[in-house]
């Protein structure tokens, strides 16, 4: 249990950075990149592994992308919370990660924090043994 608390604290103490990107042309895609995050995969009372993922947030417009970049620490906290819940319920280092479900859970969690989030794109995900 102590290792779980230490791992969660270490994950949350990393200084988050976010960058807003707007694609050129008329595509209207506005993205906010987040650093990679790691959460423990807990089975009962022991830590079985680590779920690592990186997300990109698609904002509704350019102004929303800049606001979301400013709110990166709050969005990171929501993403970590959703990641911990997903890892507890659905992740295992012995099986492939359900990336669709994780992206859907992240989208719901981040939209609850800020309605300017259009969706969450999962760009990297892996579950490894601890």
PDB file of C-alpha atoms in Angstrom:
ATOM      1  CA  UNK A   1       0.000   0.000   0.000  1.00  0.00           C
ATOM      2  CA  UNK A   2       2.868   2.370   0.783  1.00  0.00           C
ATOM      3  CA  UNK A   3       4.340   1.776  -2.669  1.00  0.00           C
ATOM      4  CA  UNK A   4       0.983   2.646  -4.219  1.00  0.00           C
ATOM      5  CA  UNK A   5       0.843   5.947  -2.322  1.00  0.00           C
ATOM      6  CA  UNK A   6       4.445   6.755  -3.216  1.00  0.00           C
ATOM      7  CA  UNK A   7       3.850   6.004  -6.885  1.00  0.00           C
ATOM      8  CA  UNK A   8       0.706   8.124  -6.993  1.00  0.00           C
ATOM      9  CA  UNK A   9       2.479  11.021  -5.277  1.00  0.00           C
ATOM     10  CA  UNK A  10       5.480  10.764  -7.570  1.00  0.00           C
ATOM     11  CA  UNK A  11       3.208  10.830 -10.620  1.00  0.00           C
ATOM     12  CA  UNK A  12       1.395  13.920  -9.422  1.00  0.00           C
ATOM     13  CA  UNK A  13       4.518  15.856  -8.394  1.00  0.00           C
ATOM     14  CA  UNK A  14       5.993  15.953 -11.883  1.00  0.00           C
ATOM     15  CA  UNK A  15       5.622  19.469 -13.218  1.00  0.00           C
ATOM     16  CA  UNK A  16       3.033  19.284 -15.993  1.00  0.00           C
ATOM     17  CA  UNK A  17       3.567  21.051 -19.259  1.00  0.00           C
ATOM     18  CA  UNK A  18       1.104  21.585 -22.032  1.00  0.00           C
ATOM     19  CA  UNK A  19       1.409  23.119 -25.438  1.00  0.00           C
ATOM     20  CA  UNK A  20      -1.344  24.383 -27.696  1.00  0.00           C
ATOM     21  CA  UNK A  21      -1.120  23.776 -31.425  1.00  0.00           C
ATOM     22  CA  UNK A  22      -3.428  24.990 -34.140  1.00  0.00           C
ATOM     23  CA  UNK A  23      -3.243  23.311 -37.485  1.00  0.00           C
ATOM     24  CA  UNK A  24      -2.875  25.460 -40.547  1.00  0.00           C
ATOM     25  CA  UNK A  25      -5.570  25.950 -43.129  1.00  0.00           C
ATOM     26  CA  UNK A  26      -9.294  25.542 -42.662  1.00  0.00           C
ATOM     27  CA  UNK A  27      -9.217  22.239 -40.754  1.00  0.00           C
ATOM     28  CA  UNK A  28     -10.061  23.934 -37.440  1.00  0.00           C
ATOM     29  CA  UNK A  29      -8.151  21.421 -35.298  1.00  0.00           C
ATOM     30  CA  UNK A  30      -6.800  22.878 -32.051  1.00  0.00           C
ATOM     31  CA  UNK A  31      -4.703  20.540 -29.917  1.00  0.00           C
ATOM     32  CA  UNK A  32      -3.220  20.716 -26.424  1.00  0.00           C
ATOM     33  CA  UNK A  33      -0.482  18.163 -25.774  1.00  0.00           C
ATOM     34  CA  UNK A  34       0.145  16.778 -22.299  1.00  0.00           C
ATOM     35  CA  UNK A  35       3.222  15.038 -20.916  1.00  0.00           C
ATOM     36  CA  UNK A  36       3.227  11.276 -20.398  1.00  0.00           C
ATOM     37  CA  UNK A  37       1.513  10.072 -17.214  1.00  0.00           C
ATOM     38  CA  UNK A  38       1.892   6.878 -15.176  1.00  0.00           C
ATOM     39  CA  UNK A  39      -0.535   5.320 -12.714  1.00  0.00           C
ATOM     40  CA  UNK A  40      -0.341   2.061 -10.747  1.00  0.00           C
ATOM     41  CA  UNK A  41      -2.296  -1.030 -11.760  1.00  0.00           C
ATOM     42  CA  UNK A  42      -3.664  -2.313  -8.473  1.00  0.00           C
ATOM     43  CA  UNK A  43      -5.069  -5.797  -7.944  1.00  0.00           C
ATOM     44  CA  UNK A  44      -6.486  -6.181  -4.464  1.00  0.00           C
ATOM     45  CA  UNK A  45      -3.788  -5.009  -2.087  1.00  0.00           C
ATOM     46  CA  UNK A  46      -0.787  -5.252  -4.386  1.00  0.00           C
ATOM     47  CA  UNK A  47       0.561  -3.258  -7.287  1.00  0.00           C
ATOM     48  CA  UNK A  48       0.766  -5.479 -10.383  1.00  0.00           C
ATOM     49  CA  UNK A  49       2.092  -2.975 -12.860  1.00  0.00           C
ATOM     50  CA  UNK A  50       2.083   0.521 -14.243  1.00  0.00           C
ATOM     51  CA  UNK A  51      -0.219   2.032 -16.855  1.00  0.00           C
ATOM     52  CA  UNK A  52       1.606   4.657 -18.925  1.00  0.00           C
ATOM     53  CA  UNK A  53      -0.233   6.926 -21.321  1.00  0.00           C
ATOM     54  CA  UNK A  54       0.007  10.226 -23.121  1.00  0.00           C
ATOM     55  CA  UNK A  55      -2.973  12.260 -24.245  1.00  0.00           C
ATOM     56  CA  UNK A  56      -3.653  15.150 -26.582  1.00  0.00           C
ATOM     57  CA  UNK A  57      -6.720  17.265 -25.902  1.00  0.00           C
ATOM     58  CA  UNK A  58      -8.700  18.520 -28.864  1.00  0.00           C
ATOM     59  CA  UNK A  59     -10.223  21.908 -28.005  1.00  0.00           C
ATOM     60  CA  UNK A  60     -13.356  23.347 -29.570  1.00  0.00           C
ATOM     61  CA  UNK A  61     -11.554  26.450 -30.886  1.00  0.00           C
ATOM     62  CA  UNK A  62      -8.291  28.370 -30.681  1.00  0.00           C
ATOM     63  CA  UNK A  63      -9.311  30.443 -27.659  1.00  0.00           C
ATOM     64  CA  UNK A  64     -10.366  27.277 -25.844  1.00  0.00           C
ATOM     65  CA  UNK A  65      -6.984  25.697 -26.633  1.00  0.00           C
ATOM     66  CA  UNK A  66      -5.181  28.601 -24.970  1.00  0.00           C
ATOM     67  CA  UNK A  67      -7.481  28.445 -21.933  1.00  0.00           C
ATOM     68  CA  UNK A  68      -6.985  24.689 -21.647  1.00  0.00           C
ATOM     69  CA  UNK A  69      -3.221  25.178 -21.819  1.00  0.00           C
ATOM     70  CA  UNK A  70      -3.481  27.578 -18.881  1.00  0.00           C
ATOM     71  CA  UNK A  71      -5.566  24.990 -16.987  1.00  0.00           C
ATOM     72  CA  UNK A  72      -3.103  22.151 -17.686  1.00  0.00           C
ATOM     73  CA  UNK A  73      -2.436  21.284 -13.997  1.00  0.00           C
ATOM     74  CA  UNK A  74      -6.167  20.904 -13.312  1.00  0.00           C
ATOM     75  CA  UNK A  75      -6.663  18.822 -16.447  1.00  0.00           C
ATOM     76  CA  UNK A  76      -3.658  16.670 -15.559  1.00  0.00           C
ATOM     77  CA  UNK A  77      -5.145  15.981 -12.130  1.00  0.00           C
ATOM     78  CA  UNK A  78      -8.449  14.942 -13.719  1.00  0.00           C
ATOM     79  CA  UNK A  79      -6.591  12.741 -16.197  1.00  0.00           C
ATOM     80  CA  UNK A  80      -4.596  11.057 -13.431  1.00  0.00           C
ATOM     81  CA  UNK A  81      -7.773  10.423 -11.460  1.00  0.00           C
ATOM     82  CA  UNK A  82      -9.478   8.865 -14.493  1.00  0.00           C
ATOM     83  CA  UNK A  83      -6.321   6.868 -15.253  1.00  0.00           C
ATOM     84  CA  UNK A  84      -6.147   5.475 -11.720  1.00  0.00           C
ATOM     85  CA  UNK A  85      -9.801   4.428 -11.888  1.00  0.00           C
ATOM     86  CA  UNK A  86      -9.330   2.818 -15.322  1.00  0.00           C
ATOM     87  CA  UNK A  87      -6.175   0.987 -14.174  1.00  0.00           C
ATOM     88  CA  UNK A  88      -7.969  -0.315 -11.080  1.00  0.00           C
ATOM     89  CA  UNK A  89     -10.945  -1.647 -13.035  1.00  0.00           C
ATOM     90  CA  UNK A  90      -9.752  -2.571 -16.531  1.00  0.00           C
ATOM     91  CA  UNK A  91      -5.946  -2.721 -16.852  1.00  0.00           C
ATOM     92  CA  UNK A  92      -3.568  -5.618 -16.468  1.00  0.00           C
ATOM     93  CA  UNK A  93       0.095  -5.932 -17.426  1.00  0.00           C
ATOM     94  CA  UNK A  94      -0.791  -9.354 -18.892  1.00  0.00           C
ATOM     95  CA  UNK A  95      -3.387  -8.094 -21.420  1.00  0.00           C
ATOM     96  CA  UNK A  96      -3.610  -5.377 -24.087  1.00  0.00           C
ATOM     97  CA  UNK A  97      -5.023  -2.054 -22.911  1.00  0.00           C
ATOM     98  CA  UNK A  98      -8.516  -1.154 -24.136  1.00  0.00           C
ATOM     99  CA  UNK A  99      -7.420   2.169 -25.648  1.00  0.00           C
ATOM    100  CA  UNK A 100     -10.919   3.059 -26.873  1.00  0.00           C
ATOM    101  CA  UNK A 101     -12.404   2.749 -23.406  1.00  0.00           C
ATOM    102  CA  UNK A 102      -9.497   4.683 -21.841  1.00  0.00           C
ATOM    103  CA  UNK A 103      -9.883   7.529 -24.351  1.00  0.00           C
ATOM    104  CA  UNK A 104     -13.642   7.589 -23.726  1.00  0.00           C
ATOM    105  CA  UNK A 105     -13.144   7.685 -19.938  1.00  0.00           C
ATOM    106  CA  UNK A 106     -10.552  10.460 -20.290  1.00  0.00           C
ATOM    107  CA  UNK A 107     -12.866  12.472 -22.541  1.00  0.00           C
ATOM    108  CA  UNK A 108     -15.705  12.235 -20.010  1.00  0.00           C
ATOM    109  CA  UNK A 109     -13.440  13.198 -17.092  1.00  0.00           C
ATOM    110  CA  UNK A 110     -11.882  16.176 -18.868  1.00  0.00           C
ATOM    111  CA  UNK A 111     -15.194  17.417 -20.285  1.00  0.00           C
ATOM    112  CA  UNK A 112     -16.518  17.408 -16.710  1.00  0.00           C
ATOM    113  CA  UNK A 113     -13.606  19.695 -15.744  1.00  0.00           C
ATOM    114  CA  UNK A 114     -13.971  22.009 -18.721  1.00  0.00           C
ATOM    115  CA  UNK A 115     -16.716  21.923 -21.376  1.00  0.00           C
ATOM    116  CA  UNK A 116     -14.347  23.430 -23.975  1.00  0.00           C
ATOM    117  CA  UNK A 117     -12.737  19.982 -24.339  1.00  0.00           C
ATOM    118  CA  UNK A 118     -14.002  18.448 -27.586  1.00  0.00           C
ATOM    119  CA  UNK A 119     -12.360  15.048 -27.085  1.00  0.00           C
ATOM    120  CA  UNK A 120      -9.240  13.338 -25.793  1.00  0.00           C
ATOM    121  CA  UNK A 121      -6.888  11.577 -28.184  1.00  0.00           C
ATOM    122  CA  UNK A 122      -4.745   8.800 -26.757  1.00  0.00           C
ATOM    123  CA  UNK A 123      -1.361   8.918 -28.505  1.00  0.00           C
ATOM    124  CA  UNK A 124       0.576   6.444 -26.373  1.00  0.00           C
ATOM    125  CA  UNK A 125      -0.529   3.714 -23.978  1.00  0.00           C
ATOM    126  CA  UNK A 126       1.116   0.664 -22.421  1.00  0.00           C
ATOM    127  CA  UNK A 127       0.755  -1.529 -19.360  1.00  0.00           C
ATOM    128  CA  UNK A 128       3.981  -2.943 -17.918  1.00  0.00           C
ATOM    129  CA  UNK A 129       4.858  -5.070 -14.918  1.00  0.00           C
ATOM    130  CA  UNK A 130       5.981  -3.200 -11.819  1.00  0.00           C
TER     131      UNK A 130
END
